[in-house]
PDB file of C-alpha atoms in Angstrom:
ATOM      1  CA  MET A   1       4.538   9.723 -12.546  1.00  0.00           C
ATOM      2  CA  GLN A   2       5.400  11.682 -15.667  1.00  0.00           C
ATOM      3  CA  THR A   3       9.151  12.270 -15.944  1.00  0.00           C
ATOM      4  CA  ASP A   4      12.138  11.256 -18.019  1.00  0.00           C
ATOM      5  CA  ASN A   5      14.297  10.965 -14.898  1.00  0.00           C
ATOM      6  CA  ALA A   6      14.799   7.221 -14.313  1.00  0.00           C
ATOM      7  CA  VAL A   7      15.908   7.733 -10.705  1.00  0.00           C
ATOM      8  CA  LEU A   8      12.690   9.565  -9.856  1.00  0.00           C
ATOM      9  CA  VAL A   9      10.551   6.952 -11.616  1.00  0.00           C
ATOM     10  CA  LEU A  10      12.262   4.011  -9.903  1.00  0.00           C
ATOM     11  CA  ASN A  11      12.085   5.695  -6.543  1.00  0.00           C
ATOM     12  CA  TYR A  12       8.400   6.471  -7.005  1.00  0.00           C
ATOM     13  CA  GLN A  13       7.754   2.772  -7.683  1.00  0.00           C
ATOM     14  CA  PHE A  14       9.795   1.905  -4.602  1.00  0.00           C
ATOM     15  CA  ALA A  15       7.757   4.356  -2.496  1.00  0.00           C
ATOM     16  CA  LEU A  16       4.554   2.695  -3.714  1.00  0.00           C
ATOM     17  CA  HIS A  17       5.931  -0.663  -2.551  1.00  0.00           C
ATOM     18  CA  VAL A  18       6.725   0.900   0.826  1.00  0.00           C
ATOM     19  CA  VAL A  19       3.175   2.268   1.146  1.00  0.00           C
ATOM     20  CA  LYS A  20       1.711  -1.142   0.298  1.00  0.00           C
ATOM     21  CA  LEU A  21       4.011  -2.866   2.770  1.00  0.00           C
ATOM     22  CA  ASN A  22       2.950  -0.368   5.430  1.00  0.00           C
ATOM     23  CA  GLN A  23      -0.696  -1.139   4.688  1.00  0.00           C
ATOM     24  CA  TYR A  24       0.005  -4.864   5.003  1.00  0.00           C
ATOM     25  CA  LEU A  25       1.871  -4.435   8.283  1.00  0.00           C
ATOM     26  CA  THR A  26      -0.829  -2.311   9.865  1.00  0.00           C
ATOM     27  CA  THR A  27      -3.855  -4.294   8.674  1.00  0.00           C
ATOM     28  CA  GLU A  28      -2.548  -7.873   8.698  1.00  0.00           C
ATOM     29  CA  LYS A  29       0.179  -7.835  11.350  1.00  0.00           C
ATOM     30  CA  LYS A  30      -1.222  -5.018  13.528  1.00  0.00           C
ATOM     31  CA  GLU A  31       2.262  -3.504  13.660  1.00  0.00           C
ATOM     32  CA  TYR A  32       2.249   0.279  13.862  1.00  0.00           C
ATOM     33  CA  VAL A  33       5.563   1.577  15.218  1.00  0.00           C
ATOM     34  CA  LEU A  34       8.149  -0.006  12.910  1.00  0.00           C
ATOM     35  CA  SER A  35       5.849   0.295   9.903  1.00  0.00           C
ATOM     36  CA  LYS A  36       5.470   4.041  10.524  1.00  0.00           C
ATOM     37  CA  GLN A  37       9.258   4.441  10.564  1.00  0.00           C
ATOM     38  CA  LEU A  38       9.461   2.392   7.357  1.00  0.00           C
ATOM     39  CA  LEU A  39       6.829   4.595   5.711  1.00  0.00           C
ATOM     40  CA  ARG A  40       8.553   7.817   6.747  1.00  0.00           C
ATOM     41  CA  SER A  41      12.018   6.863   5.562  1.00  0.00           C
ATOM     42  CA  GLY A  42      10.762   5.106   2.413  1.00  0.00           C
ATOM     43  CA  THR A  43       8.752   8.065   1.198  1.00  0.00           C
ATOM     44  CA  SER A  44      11.278  10.657   2.343  1.00  0.00           C
ATOM     45  CA  ILE A  45      13.792   9.402  -0.219  1.00  0.00           C
ATOM     46  CA  GLY A  46      11.607  10.473  -3.139  1.00  0.00           C
ATOM     47  CA  ALA A  47      10.568  13.707  -1.478  1.00  0.00           C
ATOM     48  CA  ASN A  48      14.214  14.733  -1.147  1.00  0.00           C
ATOM     49  CA  LEU A  49      15.079  13.575  -4.666  1.00  0.00           C
ATOM     50  CA  ASN A  50      12.255  15.723  -6.018  1.00  0.00           C
ATOM     51  CA  GLU A  51      13.282  18.696  -3.884  1.00  0.00           C
ATOM     52  CA  ALA A  52      16.824  18.351  -5.232  1.00  0.00           C
ATOM     53  CA  GLN A  53      15.466  18.880  -8.740  1.00  0.00           C
ATOM     54  CA  ALA A  54      14.427  22.387  -7.708  1.00  0.00           C
ATOM     55  CA  ALA A  55      17.559  23.189  -5.720  1.00  0.00           C
ATOM     56  CA  ILE A  56      18.556  26.836  -5.654  1.00  0.00           C
ATOM     57  CA  SER A  57      22.267  26.058  -5.578  1.00  0.00           C
ATOM     58  CA  LYS A  58      24.732  23.222  -6.001  1.00  0.00           C
ATOM     59  CA  LYS A  59      25.131  23.129  -2.205  1.00  0.00           C
ATOM     60  CA  ASP A  60      21.341  22.813  -1.775  1.00  0.00           C
ATOM     61  CA  PHE A  61      21.254  20.023  -4.375  1.00  0.00           C
ATOM     62  CA  ILE A  62      24.025  18.116  -2.595  1.00  0.00           C
ATOM     63  CA  ALA A  63      22.282  18.540   0.765  1.00  0.00           C
ATOM     64  CA  LYS A  64      18.976  17.117  -0.551  1.00  0.00           C
ATOM     65  CA  MET A  65      20.721  14.223  -2.281  1.00  0.00           C
ATOM     66  CA  SER A  66      22.654  13.506   0.904  1.00  0.00           C
ATOM     67  CA  ILE A  67      19.445  13.340   2.926  1.00  0.00           C
ATOM     68  CA  ALA A  68      17.914  10.991   0.335  1.00  0.00           C
ATOM     69  CA  SER A  69      20.980   8.756   0.609  1.00  0.00           C
ATOM     70  CA  LYS A  70      20.732   8.672   4.407  1.00  0.00           C
ATOM     71  CA  GLU A  71      17.046   7.786   4.222  1.00  0.00           C
ATOM     72  CA  ALA A  72      17.855   4.945   1.814  1.00  0.00           C
ATOM     73  CA  ILE A  73      20.324   3.552   4.350  1.00  0.00           C
ATOM     74  CA  GLU A  74      17.750   3.953   7.116  1.00  0.00           C
ATOM     75  CA  ILE A  75      15.041   2.059   5.265  1.00  0.00           C
ATOM     76  CA  GLY A  76      17.461  -0.833   4.886  1.00  0.00           C
ATOM     77  CA  TYR A  77      17.695  -0.921   8.661  1.00  0.00           C
ATOM     78  CA  TRP A  78      13.905  -0.977   9.124  1.00  0.00           C
ATOM     79  CA  LEU A  79      13.436  -3.657   6.461  1.00  0.00           C
ATOM     80  CA  ASN A  80      16.080  -5.885   8.045  1.00  0.00           C
ATOM     81  CA  LEU A  81      14.615  -5.329  11.503  1.00  0.00           C
ATOM     82  CA  LEU A  82      11.126  -6.249  10.277  1.00  0.00           C
ATOM     83  CA  ALA A  83      12.491  -9.365   8.569  1.00  0.00           C
ATOM     84  CA  ASP A  84      14.667 -10.475  11.472  1.00  0.00           C
ATOM     85  CA  SER A  85      11.780  -9.968  13.923  1.00  0.00           C
ATOM     86  CA  GLU A  86       9.637 -12.097  11.584  1.00  0.00           C
ATOM     87  CA  TYR A  87       7.030  -9.467  10.804  1.00  0.00           C
ATOM     88  CA  ILE A  88       7.881  -9.964   7.144  1.00  0.00           C
ATOM     89  CA  ASP A  89       9.573 -12.696   5.142  1.00  0.00           C
ATOM     90  CA  ARG A  90      12.279 -11.242   2.915  1.00  0.00           C
ATOM     91  CA  ASN A  91      11.777 -14.122   0.442  1.00  0.00           C
ATOM     92  CA  SER A  92       7.994 -13.881   0.071  1.00  0.00           C
ATOM     93  CA  VAL A  93       6.404 -12.658  -3.137  1.00  0.00           C
ATOM     94  CA  LYS A  94       5.030  -9.584  -1.322  1.00  0.00           C
ATOM     95  CA  THR A  95       8.361  -8.377   0.017  1.00  0.00           C
ATOM     96  CA  GLN A  96      11.001  -9.770  -2.307  1.00  0.00           C
ATOM     97  CA  ALA A  97      10.774  -6.803  -4.700  1.00  0.00           C
ATOM     98  CA  ILE A  98      11.278  -4.216  -1.974  1.00  0.00           C
ATOM     99  CA  PHE A  99      14.437  -5.956  -0.751  1.00  0.00           C
ATOM    100  CA  THR A 100      15.728  -6.160  -4.316  1.00  0.00           C
ATOM    101  CA  GLU A 101      15.005  -2.488  -5.014  1.00  0.00           C
TER     102      GLU A 101
END
């Protein structure tokens, strides 16, 4: 991703981690429902952050940023649910970064 906006860059990296985790969950764990929710909320954050950059008004910008914030809270829920149901280990090398981010 080519941008000087650190938030967009960090979120793009986070979204890549979400996509890879989704691939792991579907291929290795054969889990499709929770992983789909994880993928949707994890990639929606960046989509809304990028849309906010092209907002047509301050109100539009705030609305997009608000949605991104809500999606960030939601992905925390899905990650904790996946960890607590033992689909993923929050301390493993594969998932530790996504919990930290």
